[in-house]
PDB file of C-alpha atoms in Angstrom:
ATOM      1  CA  MET A   8    -141.692-164.746 164.730  1.00 41.00           C
ATOM      2  CA  ALA A   9    -142.446-161.987 163.115  1.00 54.00           C
ATOM      3  CA  THR A  10    -141.441-161.855 158.892  1.00 67.00           C
ATOM      4  CA  LYS A  11    -138.389-159.463 158.854  1.00 77.00           C
ATOM      5  CA  SER A  12    -138.226-156.657 156.318  1.00 82.00           C
ATOM      6  CA  LEU A  13    -135.765-155.290 153.513  1.00 85.00           C
ATOM      7  CA  GLU A  14    -135.069-153.119 156.944  1.00 86.00           C
ATOM      8  CA  ASP A  15    -133.835-155.559 158.273  1.00 86.00           C
ATOM      9  CA  ILE A  16    -130.931-156.086 156.535  1.00 88.00           C
ATOM     10  CA  PRO A  17    -127.681-154.470 158.282  1.00 87.00           C
ATOM     11  CA  GLY A  18    -126.874-151.552 155.610  1.00 85.00           C
ATOM     12  CA  VAL A  19    -130.064-151.071 153.937  1.00 87.00           C
ATOM     13  CA  GLY A  20    -131.599-148.104 154.894  1.00 86.00           C
ATOM     14  CA  PRO A  21    -134.986-146.323 153.378  1.00 87.00           C
ATOM     15  CA  ALA A  22    -133.142-144.982 150.114  1.00 87.00           C
ATOM     16  CA  ILE A  23    -132.228-148.392 149.642  1.00 88.00           C
ATOM     17  CA  SER A  24    -134.688-150.439 150.344  1.00 88.00           C
ATOM     18  CA  GLU A  25    -136.642-148.214 147.836  1.00 88.00           C
ATOM     19  CA  LYS A  26    -134.028-148.897 145.176  1.00 86.00           C
ATOM     20  CA  LEU A  27    -134.337-152.739 145.944  1.00 87.00           C
ATOM     21  CA  ARG A  28    -138.106-152.982 145.599  1.00 85.00           C
ATOM     22  CA  GLU A  29    -138.037-150.141 142.336  1.00 82.00           C
ATOM     23  CA  SER A  30    -136.250-153.183 140.429  1.00 81.00           C
ATOM     24  CA  GLY A  31    -138.156-156.049 141.756  1.00 76.00           C
ATOM     25  CA  TYR A  32    -136.324-156.750 144.530  1.00 82.00           C
ATOM     26  CA  ASN A  33    -139.205-157.147 147.703  1.00 79.00           C
ATOM     27  CA  ASP A  34    -138.202-160.084 149.564  1.00 79.00           C
ATOM     28  CA  LEU A  35    -135.396-161.122 151.419  1.00 83.00           C
ATOM     29  CA  LEU A  36    -135.311-164.759 149.689  1.00 79.00           C
ATOM     30  CA  ALA A  37    -134.811-162.820 146.260  1.00 79.00           C
ATOM     31  CA  ILE A  38    -131.924-160.777 147.742  1.00 86.00           C
ATOM     32  CA  ALA A  39    -130.492-163.768 148.993  1.00 84.00           C
ATOM     33  CA  VAL A  40    -130.486-165.904 145.951  1.00 77.00           C
ATOM     34  CA  ALA A  41    -128.998-162.619 143.381  1.00 81.00           C
ATOM     35  CA  SER A  42    -126.294-162.630 141.909  1.00 83.00           C
ATOM     36  CA  PRO A  43    -124.036-159.631 143.178  1.00 88.00           C
ATOM     37  CA  LYS A  44    -123.418-157.671 139.615  1.00 86.00           C
ATOM     38  CA  GLU A  45    -127.114-158.125 138.657  1.00 83.00           C
ATOM     39  CA  LEU A  46    -127.976-156.349 142.036  1.00 87.00           C
ATOM     40  CA  ALA A  47    -125.244-154.166 141.585  1.00 89.00           C
ATOM     41  CA  GLU A  48    -126.423-152.989 137.893  1.00 86.00           C
ATOM     42  CA  ALA A  49    -130.149-152.877 139.053  1.00 83.00           C
ATOM     43  CA  CYS A  50    -129.918-150.979 142.533  1.00 86.00           C
ATOM     44  CA  GLU A  51    -127.124-148.401 140.977  1.00 86.00           C
ATOM     45  CA  ILE A  52    -124.924-149.399 144.002  1.00 88.00           C
ATOM     46  CA  GLY A  53    -121.140-150.309 144.076  1.00 89.00           C
ATOM     47  CA  GLU A  54    -120.735-154.836 143.785  1.00 90.00           C
ATOM     48  CA  LYS A  55    -118.527-154.990 147.343  1.00 90.00           C
ATOM     49  CA  LYS A  56    -122.238-152.820 149.090  1.00 90.00           C
ATOM     50  CA  ALA A  57    -124.585-155.309 146.858  1.00 90.00           C
ATOM     51  CA  MET A  58    -122.297-158.512 148.859  1.00 90.00           C
ATOM     52  CA  ASP A  59    -122.490-157.260 151.582  1.00 91.00           C
ATOM     53  CA  ILE A  60    -126.835-156.655 151.103  1.00 90.00           C
ATOM     54  CA  ILE A  61    -126.897-160.036 149.711  1.00 89.00           C
ATOM     55  CA  GLU A  62    -124.951-161.580 152.830  1.00 89.00           C
ATOM     56  CA  GLY A  63    -126.884-159.616 154.795  1.00 88.00           C
ATOM     57  CA  ALA A  64    -130.388-161.339 153.429  1.00 87.00           C
ATOM     58  CA  LYS A  65    -128.758-164.711 153.950  1.00 85.00           C
ATOM     59  CA  MET A  66    -128.638-164.008 157.521  1.00 84.00           C
ATOM     60  CA  CYS A  67    -132.369-162.633 157.760  1.00 83.00           C
ATOM     61  CA  ALA A  68    -133.430-165.130 156.064  1.00 76.00           C
ATOM     62  CA  ASP A  69    -131.663-167.644 157.787  1.00 69.00           C
ATOM     63  CA  ILE A  70    -131.249-169.758 154.519  1.00 66.00           C
ATOM     64  CA  GLY A  71    -127.710-171.219 152.870  1.00 58.00           C
ATOM     65  CA  GLY A  72    -127.381-173.674 155.785  1.00 68.00           C
ATOM     66  CA  PHE A  73    -128.312-177.466 155.542  1.00 79.00           C
ATOM     67  CA  GLU A  74    -131.666-179.133 155.998  1.00 79.00           C
ATOM     68  CA  THR A  75    -132.734-182.472 156.504  1.00 89.00           C
ATOM     69  CA  GLY A  76    -134.363-184.598 154.156  1.00 92.00           C
ATOM     70  CA  GLU A  77    -137.918-184.636 156.239  1.00 91.00           C
ATOM     71  CA  ASP A  78    -137.550-180.516 156.003  1.00 84.00           C
ATOM     72  CA  ILE A  79    -137.516-180.891 152.615  1.00 84.00           C
ATOM     73  CA  LEU A  80    -140.585-183.658 152.221  1.00 89.00           C
ATOM     74  CA  GLU A  81    -142.406-180.944 153.813  1.00 86.00           C
ATOM     75  CA  ARG A  82    -141.978-178.399 151.370  1.00 81.00           C
ATOM     76  CA  ARG A  83    -142.364-180.583 149.180  1.00 86.00           C
ATOM     77  CA  LYS A  84    -146.071-180.643 150.157  1.00 89.00           C
ATOM     78  CA  THR A  85    -146.313-177.393 148.647  1.00 89.00           C
ATOM     79  CA  VAL A  86    -146.489-178.262 145.039  1.00 92.00           C
ATOM     80  CA  THR A  87    -149.206-178.456 142.691  1.00 94.00           C
ATOM     81  CA  LYS A  88    -149.412-180.092 139.737  1.00 95.00           C
ATOM     82  CA  LEU A  89    -150.817-178.657 136.386  1.00 97.00           C
ATOM     83  CA  THR A  90    -153.345-180.975 134.590  1.00 96.00           C
ATOM     84  CA  THR A  91    -151.978-181.451 130.220  1.00 95.00           C
ATOM     85  CA  GLY A  92    -155.425-182.587 128.925  1.00 95.00           C
ATOM     86  CA  SER A  93    -154.703-185.837 128.901  1.00 95.00           C
ATOM     87  CA  LYS A  94    -154.509-188.983 131.539  1.00 96.00           C
ATOM     88  CA  ALA A  95    -151.921-190.398 129.868  1.00 95.00           C
ATOM     89  CA  PHE A  96    -149.700-187.243 129.388  1.00 96.00           C
ATOM     90  CA  ASP A  97    -150.444-186.961 133.146  1.00 96.00           C
ATOM     91  CA  GLU A  98    -149.819-189.737 134.269  1.00 96.00           C
ATOM     92  CA  LEU A  99    -146.081-189.724 132.712  1.00 96.00           C
ATOM     93  CA  MET A 100    -145.643-186.921 134.281  1.00 95.00           C
ATOM     94  CA  GLY A 101    -146.833-188.208 138.339  1.00 94.00           C
ATOM     95  CA  GLY A 102    -150.215-186.572 137.518  1.00 95.00           C
ATOM     96  CA  GLY A 103    -149.561-183.146 135.686  1.00 95.00           C
ATOM     97  CA  LEU A 104    -146.502-180.552 135.359  1.00 96.00           C
ATOM     98  CA  GLU A 105    -144.921-180.247 138.598  1.00 95.00           C
ATOM     99  CA  SER A 106    -144.462-176.114 140.574  1.00 94.00           C
ATOM    100  CA  GLN A 107    -141.127-175.115 140.885  1.00 92.00           C
ATOM    101  CA  SER A 108    -139.832-176.316 137.950  1.00 93.00           C
ATOM    102  CA  ILE A 109    -138.584-176.032 133.852  1.00 94.00           C
ATOM    103  CA  VAL A 110    -140.955-178.283 131.965  1.00 94.00           C
ATOM    104  CA  GLU A 111    -139.154-177.946 128.012  1.00 93.00           C
ATOM    105  CA  PHE A 112    -141.441-179.622 125.932  1.00 94.00           C
ATOM    106  CA  PHE A 113    -138.652-180.387 123.096  1.00 92.00           C
ATOM    107  CA  GLY A 114    -139.284-181.284 118.891  1.00 89.00           C
ATOM    108  CA  GLU A 115    -138.826-180.201 115.434  1.00 88.00           C
ATOM    109  CA  PHE A 116    -141.734-178.053 113.167  1.00 83.00           C
ATOM    110  CA  GLY A 117    -145.602-179.563 113.530  1.00 80.00           C
ATOM    111  CA  SER A 118    -144.841-181.662 116.823  1.00 86.00           C
ATOM    112  CA  CYS A 119    -147.366-179.407 118.590  1.00 91.00           C
ATOM    113  CA  LYS A 120    -145.206-178.502 121.229  1.00 92.00           C
ATOM    114  CA  THR A 121    -147.512-175.064 120.954  1.00 94.00           C
ATOM    115  CA  GLN A 122    -150.562-175.630 120.731  1.00 95.00           C
ATOM    116  CA  VAL A 123    -149.839-178.025 123.987  1.00 96.00           C
ATOM    117  CA  CYS A 124    -148.557-174.877 125.573  1.00 96.00           C
ATOM    118  CA  PHE A 125    -151.715-173.305 125.098  1.00 97.00           C
ATOM    119  CA  GLN A 126    -153.749-175.933 126.409  1.00 97.00           C
ATOM    120  CA  LEU A 127    -151.671-175.214 129.625  1.00 97.00           C
ATOM    121  CA  ALA A 128    -152.600-172.151 129.696  1.00 97.00           C
ATOM    122  CA  VAL A 129    -156.292-173.148 129.209  1.00 97.00           C
ATOM    123  CA  ASN A 130    -155.969-175.862 132.239  1.00 97.00           C
ATOM    124  CA  ALA A 131    -154.195-173.324 134.569  1.00 97.00           C
ATOM    125  CA  THR A 132    -156.893-170.862 134.904  1.00 97.00           C
ATOM    126  CA  LEU A 133    -159.033-174.062 136.159  1.00 97.00           C
ATOM    127  CA  PRO A 134    -159.763-174.509 139.985  1.00 96.00           C
ATOM    128  CA  GLU A 135    -157.507-176.782 141.499  1.00 94.00           C
ATOM    129  CA  GLU A 136    -159.548-179.691 141.971  1.00 94.00           C
ATOM    130  CA  SER A 137    -160.370-179.894 137.977  1.00 95.00           C
ATOM    131  CA  GLY A 138    -156.229-180.398 137.918  1.00 95.00           C
ATOM    132  CA  GLY A 139    -155.770-176.672 137.065  1.00 96.00           C
ATOM    133  CA  LEU A 140    -154.205-174.234 139.103  1.00 96.00           C
ATOM    134  CA  ASP A 141    -157.499-171.358 139.771  1.00 96.00           C
ATOM    135  CA  SER A 142    -154.438-168.518 138.347  1.00 96.00           C
ATOM    136  CA  ASP A 143    -153.796-166.105 135.733  1.00 97.00           C
ATOM    137  CA  VAL A 144    -150.863-167.159 132.887  1.00 97.00           C
ATOM    138  CA  ILE A 145    -147.879-165.184 131.694  1.00 97.00           C
ATOM    139  CA  MET A 146    -146.501-165.646 128.431  1.00 97.00           C
ATOM    140  CA  ILE A 147    -143.286-164.649 126.907  1.00 97.00           C
ATOM    141  CA  ASP A 148    -144.372-165.051 122.399  1.00 96.00           C
ATOM    142  CA  SER A 149    -140.597-165.265 120.390  1.00 94.00           C
ATOM    143  CA  GLU A 150    -142.674-166.432 117.677  1.00 92.00           C
ATOM    144  CA  ASN A 151    -145.673-164.777 117.226  1.00 93.00           C
ATOM    145  CA  THR A 152    -147.105-167.727 117.754  1.00 93.00           C
ATOM    146  CA  PHE A 153    -150.089-166.735 120.212  1.00 95.00           C
ATOM    147  CA  ARG A 154    -153.700-166.858 118.298  1.00 96.00           C
ATOM    148  CA  PRO A 155    -156.361-166.148 120.721  1.00 96.00           C
ATOM    149  CA  GLU A 156    -158.328-167.917 118.364  1.00 96.00           C
ATOM    150  CA  ARG A 157    -157.027-171.135 119.696  1.00 96.00           C
ATOM    151  CA  ILE A 158    -157.583-170.193 122.836  1.00 97.00           C
ATOM    152  CA  ILE A 159    -161.664-170.229 122.279  1.00 97.00           C
ATOM    153  CA  GLN A 160    -161.874-173.126 120.943  1.00 96.00           C
ATOM    154  CA  MET A 161    -160.168-174.823 124.168  1.00 96.00           C
ATOM    155  CA  SER A 162    -162.079-172.710 126.119  1.00 96.00           C
ATOM    156  CA  GLU A 163    -164.763-173.758 125.018  1.00 96.00           C
ATOM    157  CA  HIS A 164    -165.071-177.026 124.821  1.00 95.00           C
ATOM    158  CA  LEU A 165    -164.052-177.240 128.580  1.00 95.00           C
ATOM    159  CA  GLY A 166    -167.577-175.490 129.467  1.00 95.00           C
ATOM    160  CA  LEU A 167    -165.323-172.279 130.035  1.00 96.00           C
ATOM    161  CA  ASP A 168    -166.786-168.872 129.697  1.00 97.00           C
ATOM    162  CA  PRO A 169    -163.006-167.994 126.627  1.00 96.00           C
ATOM    163  CA  ASN A 170    -163.759-164.087 127.665  1.00 96.00           C
ATOM    164  CA  GLU A 171    -162.454-164.782 131.312  1.00 97.00           C
ATOM    165  CA  VAL A 172    -159.776-166.822 129.961  1.00 97.00           C
ATOM    166  CA  LEU A 173    -158.279-164.780 127.983  1.00 97.00           C
ATOM    167  CA  LYS A 174    -158.730-161.593 130.253  1.00 97.00           C
ATOM    168  CA  ARG A 175    -156.390-163.901 132.812  1.00 97.00           C
ATOM    169  CA  ILE A 176    -153.731-164.939 130.015  1.00 97.00           C
ATOM    170  CA  HIS A 177    -151.346-162.038 129.117  1.00 97.00           C
ATOM    171  CA  VAL A 178    -148.834-162.039 126.011  1.00 97.00           C
ATOM    172  CA  ALA A 179    -145.817-160.361 125.595  1.00 96.00           C
ATOM    173  CA  ARG A 180    -144.341-160.608 122.480  1.00 96.00           C
ATOM    174  CA  ALA A 181    -140.080-160.999 122.591  1.00 95.00           C
ATOM    175  CA  TYR A 182    -138.232-159.363 120.119  1.00 95.00           C
ATOM    176  CA  ASN A 183    -134.732-160.066 120.797  1.00 94.00           C
ATOM    177  CA  SER A 184    -133.363-162.085 123.164  1.00 91.00           C
ATOM    178  CA  GLN A 185    -132.720-159.789 125.909  1.00 92.00           C
ATOM    179  CA  HIS A 186    -136.274-158.347 125.435  1.00 95.00           C
ATOM    180  CA  GLN A 187    -136.962-161.649 126.427  1.00 95.00           C
ATOM    181  CA  MET A 188    -134.999-161.760 129.408  1.00 92.00           C
ATOM    182  CA  LEU A 189    -136.510-158.058 130.145  1.00 92.00           C
ATOM    183  CA  LEU A 190    -139.570-159.916 130.187  1.00 95.00           C
ATOM    184  CA  VAL A 191    -139.424-162.110 133.624  1.00 93.00           C
ATOM    185  CA  GLU A 192    -138.226-158.479 134.913  1.00 88.00           C
ATOM    186  CA  LYS A 193    -141.350-157.969 133.861  1.00 92.00           C
ATOM    187  CA  ALA A 194    -143.099-160.749 134.675  1.00 94.00           C
ATOM    188  CA  ILE A 195    -142.309-160.992 138.407  1.00 89.00           C
ATOM    189  CA  GLU A 196    -143.546-157.620 139.085  1.00 89.00           C
ATOM    190  CA  LEU A 197    -147.066-159.103 137.915  1.00 93.00           C
ATOM    191  CA  ALA A 198    -146.628-161.384 139.488  1.00 93.00           C
ATOM    192  CA  GLN A 199    -147.329-159.144 142.611  1.00 89.00           C
ATOM    193  CA  GLU A 200    -150.475-157.961 141.836  1.00 92.00           C
ATOM    194  CA  LYS A 201    -151.708-161.132 140.380  1.00 94.00           C
ATOM    195  CA  LYS A 202    -151.969-164.847 141.384  1.00 95.00           C
ATOM    196  CA  VAL A 203    -149.245-165.978 138.542  1.00 96.00           C
ATOM    197  CA  LYS A 204    -149.108-169.786 138.707  1.00 96.00           C
ATOM    198  CA  LEU A 205    -148.075-170.320 134.881  1.00 97.00           C
ATOM    199  CA  MET A 206    -144.815-168.657 132.932  1.00 98.00           C
ATOM    200  CA  ILE A 207    -144.510-170.315 129.024  1.00 97.00           C
ATOM    201  CA  VAL A 208    -141.742-168.790 126.769  1.00 96.00           C
ATOM    202  CA  ASP A 209    -142.837-170.430 123.530  1.00 91.00           C
ATOM    203  CA  SER A 210    -140.065-170.435 122.136  1.00 86.00           C
ATOM    204  CA  LEU A 211    -136.716-170.333 124.712  1.00 91.00           C
ATOM    205  CA  THR A 212    -134.324-171.022 122.301  1.00 86.00           C
ATOM    206  CA  SER A 213    -134.801-168.584 118.603  1.00 88.00           C
ATOM    207  CA  HIS A 214    -133.721-165.446 119.631  1.00 90.00           C
ATOM    208  CA  PHE A 215    -130.525-166.947 121.378  1.00 87.00           C
ATOM    209  CA  ARG A 216    -129.823-169.208 118.072  1.00 83.00           C
ATOM    210  CA  ALA A 217    -130.841-166.479 115.699  1.00 87.00           C
ATOM    211  CA  GLU A 218    -128.395-163.446 117.285  1.00 84.00           C
ATOM    212  CA  TYR A 219    -125.491-165.738 117.991  1.00 83.00           C
ATOM    213  CA  ILE A 220    -124.263-167.381 115.473  1.00 79.00           C
ATOM    214  CA  GLY A 221    -120.709-169.484 114.808  1.00 77.00           C
ATOM    215  CA  ARG A 222    -118.683-170.577 117.113  1.00 80.00           C
ATOM    216  CA  GLY A 223    -116.658-167.930 118.533  1.00 81.00           C
ATOM    217  CA  ALA A 224    -120.489-166.478 119.821  1.00 80.00           C
ATOM    218  CA  LEU A 225    -121.288-170.297 121.671  1.00 79.00           C
ATOM    219  CA  ALA A 226    -119.664-169.502 124.905  1.00 82.00           C
ATOM    220  CA  GLU A 227    -121.572-165.830 125.305  1.00 83.00           C
ATOM    221  CA  ARG A 228    -125.183-167.138 123.917  1.00 78.00           C
ATOM    222  CA  GLN A 229    -124.552-170.020 126.377  1.00 83.00           C
ATOM    223  CA  GLN A 230    -124.115-167.294 129.032  1.00 85.00           C
ATOM    224  CA  MET A 231    -126.704-165.297 128.398  1.00 85.00           C
ATOM    225  CA  LEU A 232    -129.471-168.592 127.772  1.00 87.00           C
ATOM    226  CA  ASN A 233    -127.990-169.690 131.211  1.00 86.00           C
ATOM    227  CA  ARG A 234    -128.480-166.652 133.491  1.00 86.00           C
ATOM    228  CA  HIS A 235    -132.375-166.446 132.198  1.00 90.00           C
ATOM    229  CA  MET A 236    -132.551-170.837 132.716  1.00 89.00           C
ATOM    230  CA  HIS A 237    -132.092-169.212 136.047  1.00 87.00           C
ATOM    231  CA  GLU A 238    -134.716-165.727 136.410  1.00 89.00           C
ATOM    232  CA  LEU A 239    -136.877-168.369 135.075  1.00 92.00           C
ATOM    233  CA  LEU A 240    -136.541-170.542 138.175  1.00 90.00           C
ATOM    234  CA  SER A 241    -135.892-168.510 140.303  1.00 87.00           C
ATOM    235  CA  PHE A 242    -139.614-167.100 138.963  1.00 91.00           C
ATOM    236  CA  ALA A 243    -141.443-171.066 139.827  1.00 92.00           C
ATOM    237  CA  THR A 244    -139.628-171.555 142.955  1.00 88.00           C
ATOM    238  CA  LEU A 245    -140.532-167.479 144.106  1.00 85.00           C
ATOM    239  CA  ASN A 246    -144.374-168.181 142.941  1.00 91.00           C
ATOM    240  CA  ASN A 247    -144.812-171.939 143.020  1.00 93.00           C
ATOM    241  CA  ALA A 248    -145.088-172.135 140.186  1.00 95.00           C
ATOM    242  CA  VAL A 249    -144.892-173.925 136.682  1.00 96.00           C
ATOM    243  CA  ILE A 250    -142.387-173.266 133.601  1.00 96.00           C
ATOM    244  CA  ALA A 251    -143.296-174.095 130.021  1.00 96.00           C
ATOM    245  CA  VAL A 252    -140.776-173.629 127.069  1.00 95.00           C
ATOM    246  CA  THR A 253    -140.949-174.913 124.208  1.00 93.00           C
ATOM    247  CA  ASN A 254    -137.266-175.400 122.275  1.00 90.00           C
ATOM    248  CA  GLN A 255    -136.307-175.805 118.946  1.00 82.00           C
ATOM    249  CA  VAL A 256    -134.000-179.300 117.570  1.00 82.00           C
ATOM    250  CA  ALA A 257    -131.103-179.007 115.297  1.00 75.00           C
ATOM    251  CA  ALA A 258    -132.585-179.190 112.270  1.00 60.00           C
ATOM    252  CA  LYS A 259    -129.954-181.095 110.677  1.00 54.00           C
ATOM    253  CA  PRO A 260    -126.620-183.366 112.314  1.00 48.00           C
ATOM    254  CA  ASP A 261    -123.982-180.842 112.848  1.00 45.00           C
ATOM    255  CA  ALA A 262    -120.389-179.964 114.205  1.00 43.00           C
ATOM    256  CA  PHE A 263    -122.303-178.876 117.889  1.00 45.00           C
ATOM    257  CA  PHE A 264    -124.850-181.120 118.015  1.00 43.00           C
ATOM    258  CA  GLY A 265    -124.872-183.921 115.990  1.00 42.00           C
ATOM    259  CA  ASP A 266    -128.523-185.746 116.764  1.00 50.00           C
ATOM    260  CA  PRO A 267    -131.135-183.950 114.524  1.00 54.00           C
ATOM    261  CA  THR A 268    -133.444-185.063 117.419  1.00 66.00           C
ATOM    262  CA  ARG A 269    -130.663-182.971 119.699  1.00 77.00           C
ATOM    263  CA  PRO A 270    -132.767-179.894 121.560  1.00 76.00           C
ATOM    264  CA  ILE A 271    -130.991-176.101 120.762  1.00 73.00           C
ATOM    265  CA  GLY A 272    -129.099-174.911 124.110  1.00 72.00           C
ATOM    266  CA  GLY A 273    -127.416-177.951 124.688  1.00 72.00           C
ATOM    267  CA  HIS A 274    -126.309-178.755 129.069  1.00 72.00           C
ATOM    268  CA  ILE A 275    -127.126-175.562 129.547  1.00 68.00           C
ATOM    269  CA  VAL A 276    -130.632-175.872 129.054  1.00 80.00           C
ATOM    270  CA  GLY A 277    -130.786-180.008 129.712  1.00 73.00           C
ATOM    271  CA  HIS A 278    -128.779-179.374 133.150  1.00 74.00           C
ATOM    272  CA  THR A 279    -131.595-176.506 134.414  1.00 81.00           C
ATOM    273  CA  ALA A 280    -134.433-177.884 132.721  1.00 86.00           C
ATOM    274  CA  THR A 281    -136.091-180.356 135.679  1.00 88.00           C
ATOM    275  CA  PHE A 282    -138.346-181.882 132.974  1.00 93.00           C
ATOM    276  CA  ARG A 283    -137.241-182.440 129.020  1.00 91.00           C
ATOM    277  CA  LEU A 284    -140.391-184.274 127.629  1.00 93.00           C
ATOM    278  CA  TYR A 285    -139.616-184.851 123.761  1.00 93.00           C
ATOM    279  CA  LEU A 286    -142.918-184.608 121.201  1.00 93.00           C
ATOM    280  CA  ARG A 287    -143.001-185.967 117.779  1.00 90.00           C
ATOM    281  CA  LYS A 288    -146.101-186.978 115.348  1.00 88.00           C
ATOM    282  CA  GLY A 289    -147.071-190.234 115.509  1.00 86.00           C
ATOM    283  CA  LYS A 290    -149.020-191.909 113.175  1.00 86.00           C
ATOM    284  CA  ALA A 291    -153.461-190.976 112.664  1.00 82.00           C
ATOM    285  CA  GLY A 292    -153.211-187.991 114.004  1.00 80.00           C
ATOM    286  CA  LYS A 293    -151.729-189.002 117.255  1.00 91.00           C
ATOM    287  CA  ARG A 294    -148.704-187.345 119.136  1.00 93.00           C
ATOM    288  CA  ILE A 295    -146.397-189.004 121.465  1.00 93.00           C
ATOM    289  CA  ALA A 296    -143.831-187.116 124.528  1.00 94.00           C
ATOM    290  CA  ARG A 297    -141.885-188.982 125.152  1.00 93.00           C
ATOM    291  CA  LEU A 298    -139.874-187.751 129.074  1.00 93.00           C
ATOM    292  CA  ILE A 299    -136.443-188.032 128.404  1.00 90.00           C
ATOM    293  CA  ASP A 300    -135.293-186.365 131.598  1.00 89.00           C
ATOM    294  CA  SER A 301    -136.386-186.146 135.491  1.00 91.00           C
ATOM    295  CA  PRO A 302    -135.483-185.717 138.705  1.00 91.00           C
ATOM    296  CA  ASN A 303    -137.861-188.583 139.970  1.00 89.00           C
ATOM    297  CA  LEU A 304    -140.080-189.800 137.446  1.00 91.00           C
ATOM    298  CA  PRO A 305    -138.975-193.164 134.734  1.00 92.00           C
ATOM    299  CA  GLU A 306    -138.260-192.404 131.222  1.00 92.00           C
ATOM    300  CA  GLY A 307    -141.823-193.169 129.219  1.00 93.00           C
ATOM    301  CA  GLU A 308    -143.504-192.484 126.427  1.00 94.00           C
ATOM    302  CA  ALA A 309    -147.866-191.055 126.413  1.00 94.00           C
ATOM    303  CA  VAL A 310    -150.028-191.546 123.306  1.00 95.00           C
ATOM    304  CA  PHE A 311    -152.707-187.765 123.172  1.00 95.00           C
ATOM    305  CA  MET A 312    -154.012-186.107 120.753  1.00 92.00           C
ATOM    306  CA  VAL A 313    -153.905-182.933 119.585  1.00 92.00           C
ATOM    307  CA  SER A 314    -157.932-181.796 117.688  1.00 91.00           C
ATOM    308  CA  GLU A 315    -159.542-178.888 117.664  1.00 90.00           C
ATOM    309  CA  ASN A 316    -161.362-179.044 121.095  1.00 90.00           C
ATOM    310  CA  GLY A 317    -157.261-179.405 122.310  1.00 90.00           C
ATOM    311  CA  VAL A 318    -154.777-182.309 123.972  1.00 88.00           C
ATOM    312  CA  THR A 319    -156.876-184.958 124.750  1.00 90.00           C
ATOM    313  CA  ASP A 320    -156.365-188.716 125.307  1.00 88.00           C
TER     314      ASP A 320
END
């Protein structure tokens, strides 16, 4: 069966198809899962026209119907796993971090969330047979924490050429929440030129937390976070990629969160993240990862180390 293009969508001519492509909507699935408001704004068309285009894309892409569990199992065979660098951590995650999913690492300051992300970035460049994804990496840095020196140390420990690894990691500093969301759109464009199987957002919530202050702004903050999370999930699905995000915890019990070990973002982040991991300090330099939530794995803990060489058992 011939693959259908944007021009096959009823009512989409050369001018609109060009607008769609320029806005990053390059395939039928991306249009079929878009919201009418977003599509209308991105392509400067009316919302009614956007709805018609989305419906047309759904028909052309043949999505929106039911499929059997067997079909889904077959599709799950394309899922790949990314090693963390620690066997115990990988076992906790059922063999590594799963593609087509969002993995959230949350914990207090000093729990090594960023260090784990650095290790994942290096590991993603490894061949698949070595637990990597043989891919480039996109890193959205909202707290100015990216340090190429750490990438060099971790790469050398694995016997990799640090310069080659650094060339494959594409870092963008996010200056506010709107910029952070815009960078996901830029990441979609980059993923059309390069094989990108890992996107890291460190940290997911810091800008949202700083900009939307107090109860009055909570609803708007959650709405924006929800949109951001779904755009990340869409990237994961379309690119068969792993999305790793770090999150902060409430510094002290308060009216919104109660529990001091509770991550920021409430139910919005909780329901959209596929896997949630709580990282904390252990004794003698050890770190403990606790799997809090997963669609298919049991709750459990793994002990790992973070040294100059990176994440190890």
